[in-house]
Protein backbone atom coordinates (compact mmCIF):
# COMPACT_ATOMS: atom_id res chain seq x y z
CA UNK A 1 -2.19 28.28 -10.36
CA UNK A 2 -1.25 29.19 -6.64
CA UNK A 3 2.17 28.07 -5.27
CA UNK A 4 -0.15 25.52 -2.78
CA UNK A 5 -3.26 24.32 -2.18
CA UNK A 6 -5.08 23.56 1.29
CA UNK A 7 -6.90 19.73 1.49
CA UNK A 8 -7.55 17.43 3.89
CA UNK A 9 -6.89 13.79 4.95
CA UNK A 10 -10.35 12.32 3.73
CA UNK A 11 -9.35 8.61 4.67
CA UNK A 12 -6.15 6.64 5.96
CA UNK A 13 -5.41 2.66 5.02
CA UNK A 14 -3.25 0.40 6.16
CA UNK A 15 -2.24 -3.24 4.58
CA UNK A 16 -0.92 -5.22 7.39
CA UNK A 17 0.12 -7.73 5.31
CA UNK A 18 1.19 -7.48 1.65
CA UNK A 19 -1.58 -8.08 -0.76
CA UNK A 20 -4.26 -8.75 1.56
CA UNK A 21 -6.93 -7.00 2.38
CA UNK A 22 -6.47 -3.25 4.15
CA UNK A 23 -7.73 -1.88 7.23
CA UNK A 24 -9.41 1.26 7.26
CA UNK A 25 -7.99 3.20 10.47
CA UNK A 26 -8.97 6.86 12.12
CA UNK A 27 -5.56 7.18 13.05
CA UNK A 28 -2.19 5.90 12.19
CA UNK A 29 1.80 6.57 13.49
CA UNK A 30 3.95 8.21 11.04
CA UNK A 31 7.17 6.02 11.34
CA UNK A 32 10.33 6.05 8.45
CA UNK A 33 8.87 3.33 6.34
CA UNK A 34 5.24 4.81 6.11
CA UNK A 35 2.14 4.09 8.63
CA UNK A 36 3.49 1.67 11.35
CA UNK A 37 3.13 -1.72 10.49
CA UNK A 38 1.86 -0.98 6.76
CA UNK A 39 3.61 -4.15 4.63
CA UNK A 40 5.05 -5.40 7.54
CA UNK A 41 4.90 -8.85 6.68
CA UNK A 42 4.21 -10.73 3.23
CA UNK A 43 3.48 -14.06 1.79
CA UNK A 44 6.45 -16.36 -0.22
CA UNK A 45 6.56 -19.09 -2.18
CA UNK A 46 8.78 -22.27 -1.71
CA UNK A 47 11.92 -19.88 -3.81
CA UNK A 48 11.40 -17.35 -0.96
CA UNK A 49 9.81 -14.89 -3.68
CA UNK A 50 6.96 -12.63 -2.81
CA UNK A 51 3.51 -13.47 -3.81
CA UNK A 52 0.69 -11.05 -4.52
CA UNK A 53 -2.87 -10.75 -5.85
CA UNK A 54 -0.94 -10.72 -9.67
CA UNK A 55 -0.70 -14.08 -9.45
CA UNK A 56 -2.95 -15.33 -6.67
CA UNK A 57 -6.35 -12.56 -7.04
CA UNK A 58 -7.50 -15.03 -4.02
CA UNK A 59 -5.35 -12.98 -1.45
CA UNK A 60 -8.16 -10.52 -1.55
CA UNK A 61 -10.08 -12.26 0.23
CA UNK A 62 -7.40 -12.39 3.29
CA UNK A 63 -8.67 -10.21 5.45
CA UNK A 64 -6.21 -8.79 8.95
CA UNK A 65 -7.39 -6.64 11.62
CA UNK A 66 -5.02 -5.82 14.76
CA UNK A 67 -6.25 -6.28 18.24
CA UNK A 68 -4.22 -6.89 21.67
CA UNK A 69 -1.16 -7.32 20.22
CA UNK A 70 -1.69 -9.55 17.76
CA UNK A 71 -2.21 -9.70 14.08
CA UNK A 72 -5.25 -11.44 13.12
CA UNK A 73 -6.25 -13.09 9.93
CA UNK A 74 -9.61 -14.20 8.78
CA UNK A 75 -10.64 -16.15 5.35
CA UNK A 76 -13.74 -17.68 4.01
CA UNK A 77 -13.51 -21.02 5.31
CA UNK A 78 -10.80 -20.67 7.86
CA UNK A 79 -10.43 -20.31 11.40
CA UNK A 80 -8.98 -17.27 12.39
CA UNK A 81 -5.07 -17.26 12.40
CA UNK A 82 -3.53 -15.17 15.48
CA UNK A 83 0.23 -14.19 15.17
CA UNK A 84 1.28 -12.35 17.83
CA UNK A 85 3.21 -9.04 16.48
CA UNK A 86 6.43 -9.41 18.41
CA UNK A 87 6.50 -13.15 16.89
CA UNK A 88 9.17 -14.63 14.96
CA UNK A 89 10.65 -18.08 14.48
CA UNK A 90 13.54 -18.38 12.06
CA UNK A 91 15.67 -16.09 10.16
CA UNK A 92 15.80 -16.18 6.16
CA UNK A 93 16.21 -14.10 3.01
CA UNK A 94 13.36 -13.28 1.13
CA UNK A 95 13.23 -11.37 -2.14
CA UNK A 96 10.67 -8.63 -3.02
CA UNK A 97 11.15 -7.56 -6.63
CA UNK A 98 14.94 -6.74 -7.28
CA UNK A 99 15.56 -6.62 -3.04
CA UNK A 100 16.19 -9.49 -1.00
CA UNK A 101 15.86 -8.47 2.51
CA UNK A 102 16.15 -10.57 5.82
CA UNK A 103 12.82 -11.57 7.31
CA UNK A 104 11.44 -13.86 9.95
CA UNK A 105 9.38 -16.90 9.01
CA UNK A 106 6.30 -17.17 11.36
CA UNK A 107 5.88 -20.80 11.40
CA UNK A 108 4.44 -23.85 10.30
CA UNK A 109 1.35 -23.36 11.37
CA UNK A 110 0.93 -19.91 9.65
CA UNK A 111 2.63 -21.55 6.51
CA UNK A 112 -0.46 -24.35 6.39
CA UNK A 113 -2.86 -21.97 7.08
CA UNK A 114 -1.82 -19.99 3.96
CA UNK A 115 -1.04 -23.22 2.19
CA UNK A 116 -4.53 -24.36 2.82
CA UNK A 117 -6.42 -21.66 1.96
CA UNK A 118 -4.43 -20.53 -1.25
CA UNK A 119 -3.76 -24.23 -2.20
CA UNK A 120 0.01 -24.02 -3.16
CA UNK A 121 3.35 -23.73 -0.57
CA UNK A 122 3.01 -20.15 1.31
CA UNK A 123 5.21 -18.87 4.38
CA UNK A 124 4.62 -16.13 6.28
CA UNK A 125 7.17 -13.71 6.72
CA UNK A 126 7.82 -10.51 9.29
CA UNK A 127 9.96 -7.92 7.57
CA UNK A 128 13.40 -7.41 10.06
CA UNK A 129 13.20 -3.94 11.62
CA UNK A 130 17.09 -4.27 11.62
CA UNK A 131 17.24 -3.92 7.96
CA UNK A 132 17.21 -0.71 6.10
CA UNK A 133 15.55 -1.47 2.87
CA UNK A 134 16.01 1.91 0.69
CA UNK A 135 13.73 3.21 -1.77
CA UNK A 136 14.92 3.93 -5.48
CA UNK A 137 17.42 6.79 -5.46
CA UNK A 138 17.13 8.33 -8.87
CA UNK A 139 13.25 9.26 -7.14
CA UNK A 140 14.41 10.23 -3.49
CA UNK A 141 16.93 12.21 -5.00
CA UNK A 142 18.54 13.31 -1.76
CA UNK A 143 16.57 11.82 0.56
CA UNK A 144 17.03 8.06 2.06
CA UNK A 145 13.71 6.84 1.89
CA UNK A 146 13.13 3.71 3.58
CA UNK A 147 10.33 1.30 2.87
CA UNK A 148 9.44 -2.56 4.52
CA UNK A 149 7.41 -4.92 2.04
CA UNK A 150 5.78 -2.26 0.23
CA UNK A 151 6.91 -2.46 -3.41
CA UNK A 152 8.99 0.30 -3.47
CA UNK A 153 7.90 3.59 -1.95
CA UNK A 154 6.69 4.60 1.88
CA UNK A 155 3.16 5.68 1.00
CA UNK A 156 0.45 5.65 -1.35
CA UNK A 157 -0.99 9.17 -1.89
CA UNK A 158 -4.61 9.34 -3.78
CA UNK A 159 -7.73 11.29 -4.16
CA UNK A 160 -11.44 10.91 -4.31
CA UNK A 161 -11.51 13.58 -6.84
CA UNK A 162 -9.50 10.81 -9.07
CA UNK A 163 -11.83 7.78 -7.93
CA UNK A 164 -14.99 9.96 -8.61
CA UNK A 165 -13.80 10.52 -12.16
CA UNK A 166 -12.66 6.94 -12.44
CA UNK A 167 -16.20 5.96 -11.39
CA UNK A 168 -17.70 8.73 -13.58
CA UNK A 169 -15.90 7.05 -16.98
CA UNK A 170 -17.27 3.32 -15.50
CA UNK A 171 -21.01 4.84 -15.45
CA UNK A 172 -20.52 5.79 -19.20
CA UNK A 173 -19.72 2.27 -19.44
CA UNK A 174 -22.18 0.79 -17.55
CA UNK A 175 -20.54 -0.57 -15.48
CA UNK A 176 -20.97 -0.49 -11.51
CA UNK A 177 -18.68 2.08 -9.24
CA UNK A 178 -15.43 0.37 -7.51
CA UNK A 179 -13.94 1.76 -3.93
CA UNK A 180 -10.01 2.97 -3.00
CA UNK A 181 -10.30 -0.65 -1.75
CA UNK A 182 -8.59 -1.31 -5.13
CA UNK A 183 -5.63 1.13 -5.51
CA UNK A 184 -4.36 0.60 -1.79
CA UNK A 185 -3.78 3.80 -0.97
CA UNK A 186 -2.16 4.97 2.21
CA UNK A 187 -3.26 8.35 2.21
CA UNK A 188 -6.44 9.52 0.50
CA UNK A 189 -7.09 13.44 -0.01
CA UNK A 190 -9.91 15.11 0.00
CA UNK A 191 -10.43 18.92 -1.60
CA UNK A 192 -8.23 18.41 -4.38
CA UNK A 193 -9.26 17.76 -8.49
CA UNK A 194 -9.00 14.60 -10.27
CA UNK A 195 -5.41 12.97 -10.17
CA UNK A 196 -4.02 17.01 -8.79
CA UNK A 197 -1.98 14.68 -6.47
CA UNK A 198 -0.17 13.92 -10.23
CA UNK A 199 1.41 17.62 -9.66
CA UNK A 200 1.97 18.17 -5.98
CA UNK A 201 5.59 18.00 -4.84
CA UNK A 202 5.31 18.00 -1.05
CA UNK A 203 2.30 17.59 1.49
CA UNK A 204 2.32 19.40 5.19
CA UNK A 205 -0.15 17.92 7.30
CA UNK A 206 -0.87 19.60 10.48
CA UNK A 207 -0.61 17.02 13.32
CA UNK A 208 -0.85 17.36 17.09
CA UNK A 209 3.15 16.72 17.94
CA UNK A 210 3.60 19.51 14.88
CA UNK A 211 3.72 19.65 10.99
CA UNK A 212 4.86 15.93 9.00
CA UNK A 213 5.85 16.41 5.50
CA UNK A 214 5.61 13.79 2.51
CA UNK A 215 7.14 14.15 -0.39
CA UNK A 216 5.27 12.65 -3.82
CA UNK A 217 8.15 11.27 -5.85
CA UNK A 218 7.04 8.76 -8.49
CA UNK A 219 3.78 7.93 -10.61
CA UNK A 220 1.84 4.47 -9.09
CA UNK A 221 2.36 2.61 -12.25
CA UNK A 222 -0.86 0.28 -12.02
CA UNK A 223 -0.65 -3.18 -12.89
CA UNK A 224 -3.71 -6.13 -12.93
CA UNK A 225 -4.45 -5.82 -9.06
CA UNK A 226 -7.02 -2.84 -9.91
CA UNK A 227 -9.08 -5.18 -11.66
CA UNK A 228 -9.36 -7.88 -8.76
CA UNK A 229 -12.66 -7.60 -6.90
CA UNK A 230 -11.74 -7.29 -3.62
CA UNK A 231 -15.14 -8.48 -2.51
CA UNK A 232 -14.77 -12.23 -4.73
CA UNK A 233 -11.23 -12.41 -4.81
CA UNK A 234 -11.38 -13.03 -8.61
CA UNK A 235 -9.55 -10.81 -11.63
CA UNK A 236 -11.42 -8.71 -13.81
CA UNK A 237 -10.57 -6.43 -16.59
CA UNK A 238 -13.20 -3.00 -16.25
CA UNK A 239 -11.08 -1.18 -14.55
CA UNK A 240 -7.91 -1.28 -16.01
CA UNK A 241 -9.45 -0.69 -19.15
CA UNK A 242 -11.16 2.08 -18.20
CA UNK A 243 -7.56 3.09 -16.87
CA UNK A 244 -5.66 2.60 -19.78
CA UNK A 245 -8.12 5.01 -21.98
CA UNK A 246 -7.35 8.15 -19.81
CA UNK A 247 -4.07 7.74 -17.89
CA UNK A 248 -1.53 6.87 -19.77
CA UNK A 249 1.37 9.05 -17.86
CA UNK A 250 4.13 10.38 -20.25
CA UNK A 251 6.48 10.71 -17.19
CA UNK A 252 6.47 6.68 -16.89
CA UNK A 253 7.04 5.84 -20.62
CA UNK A 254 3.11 5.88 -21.31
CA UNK A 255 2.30 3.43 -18.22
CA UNK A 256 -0.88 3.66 -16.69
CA UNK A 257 -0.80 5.41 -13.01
CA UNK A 258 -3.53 6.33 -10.68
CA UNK A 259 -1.56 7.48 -7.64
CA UNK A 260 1.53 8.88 -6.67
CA UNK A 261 4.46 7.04 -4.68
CA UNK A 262 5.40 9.24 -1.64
CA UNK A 263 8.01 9.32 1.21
CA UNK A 264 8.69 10.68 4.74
CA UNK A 265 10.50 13.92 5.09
CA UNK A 266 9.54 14.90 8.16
CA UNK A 267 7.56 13.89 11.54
CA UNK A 268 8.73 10.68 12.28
CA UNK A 269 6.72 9.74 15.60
CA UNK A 270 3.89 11.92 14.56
CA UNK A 271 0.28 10.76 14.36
CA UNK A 272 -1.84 11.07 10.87
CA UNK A 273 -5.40 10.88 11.28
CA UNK A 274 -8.68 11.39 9.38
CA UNK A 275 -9.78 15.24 8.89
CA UNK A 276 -6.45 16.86 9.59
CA UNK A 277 -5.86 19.46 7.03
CA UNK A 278 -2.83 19.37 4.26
CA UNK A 279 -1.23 22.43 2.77
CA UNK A 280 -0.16 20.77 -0.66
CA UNK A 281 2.73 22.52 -2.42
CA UNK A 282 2.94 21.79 -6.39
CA UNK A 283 5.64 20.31 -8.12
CA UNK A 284 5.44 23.37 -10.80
């Protein structure tokens, strides 16, 4: 095998908000915690803990886009909700997994909008730019990764090499293809094998203010949200099957990954965009 590979950037994504529905961009700012404004804010519950499609497959259906400076939310039945992005309201602690982290609440009217459409207690929060919320160490080695509301890591690297053999095994099945919609990916490669993003240790991707470097640090362990339709909102079981018959990853204890975890070396400021080629160098 050669010491690195040359790919491409086949597709960039970015989730606004945690657990809804992503936006499909051309182009996208390289800042410390990832794409700017990926997971930037989230949905709690009345204990100030995060709430995603695990427990609530409906947020699917939640669907942002970003125009004029504001963040704007769509859902079947709703009016549109428009939060301005330099909005906040009060200050509070939230708690993402292990992390709690400051946050701004957006407001009551955000809160019954979410409240109304889920049909529990939601608020909706703005992750504080303030706050330096550090990836996992024993992964970043070195490096002080930071991250907002994503669960743990800066960026989501896949393939459509691994979603075209994904797809492949579902045929065989008989049952119909699924998109990256799924696996909310960040970063999606194009010109590499199935899951080859498994093995790569750092991506260069030639931008126009210079090279930005990722570095791919930890297996996506997947959990249920693979299996939500992202079209119905509603949980399903095909695809993590399918999952759990091929990719059980010895490096995570025999979890099931599609993915790798990655974070921001270099070219803060920079801006990633669809078709830019990648030098990828492997982790072997």
């Amino acid at each position: 095998m050669s010491s690195d590979l040359n790919c491409s950037v086949h597709a960039l994504h970015l989730h606004p908000l945690k657990s809804c529905a992503g936006i499909a961009v051309e182009r996208g700012l390289l800042v410390e915690t990832g794409l700017d404004l990926d997971r930037a804010w989230m949905l709690v519950d009345e204990h100030d803990e995060f709430v995603t499609q695990r427990g609530v497959p409906r947020l699917a259906l939640v669907r942002p886009s970003l125009r004029h400076g504001e963040l704007v939310l769509r859902a079947p039945g709703m009016l549109a909700l428009h939060v301005a992005l330099d909005r906040v309201d009060s200050a509070r602690q939230v708690r993402v997994w292990s992390d709690t982290v400051p946050a701004w609440d957006l407001g009551a009217l955000a809160a019954q909008w979410f409240s109304d459409f889920i049909g529990r207690p939601l608020r909706l929060v703005r992750f504080d730019p303030e706050h330096r919320r550090l990836s996992d160490r024993r992964w970043t080695g070195e490096h002080a990764a930071q991250t907002a509301f994503a669960d743990a890591f800066a960026l989501l690297v896949t393939s459509t090499a691994s979603l075209a053999e994904l797809n492949r095994r579902l045929a065989l099945q008989g049952v119909p293809a699924v998109d990256m919609r799924r696996f909310r990916a960040n970063l999606v490669l194009d010109g590499i094998e199935a899951h080859d993003e498994d093995h790569i240790d750092t991506l260069e991707i030639a931008t126009p203010q210079g090279v930005a470097e990722l570095k791919l640090v930890k297996p996506c362990v997947r959990c249920t949200i693979p299996g939500v339709d992202p079209d119905r909102g509603v949980q399903g079981f095909e695809v993590t099957d399918a999952l759990a018959a091929y990719r059980a990853d010895a490096r995570m204890g025999g979890g099931v990954t599609f993915g790798m975890n990655a974070i921001v070396i270099r070219g803060i400021g920079h801006e990633l965009a669809v078709g830019q080629s990648c030098r990828a160098s492997w982790a072997f």
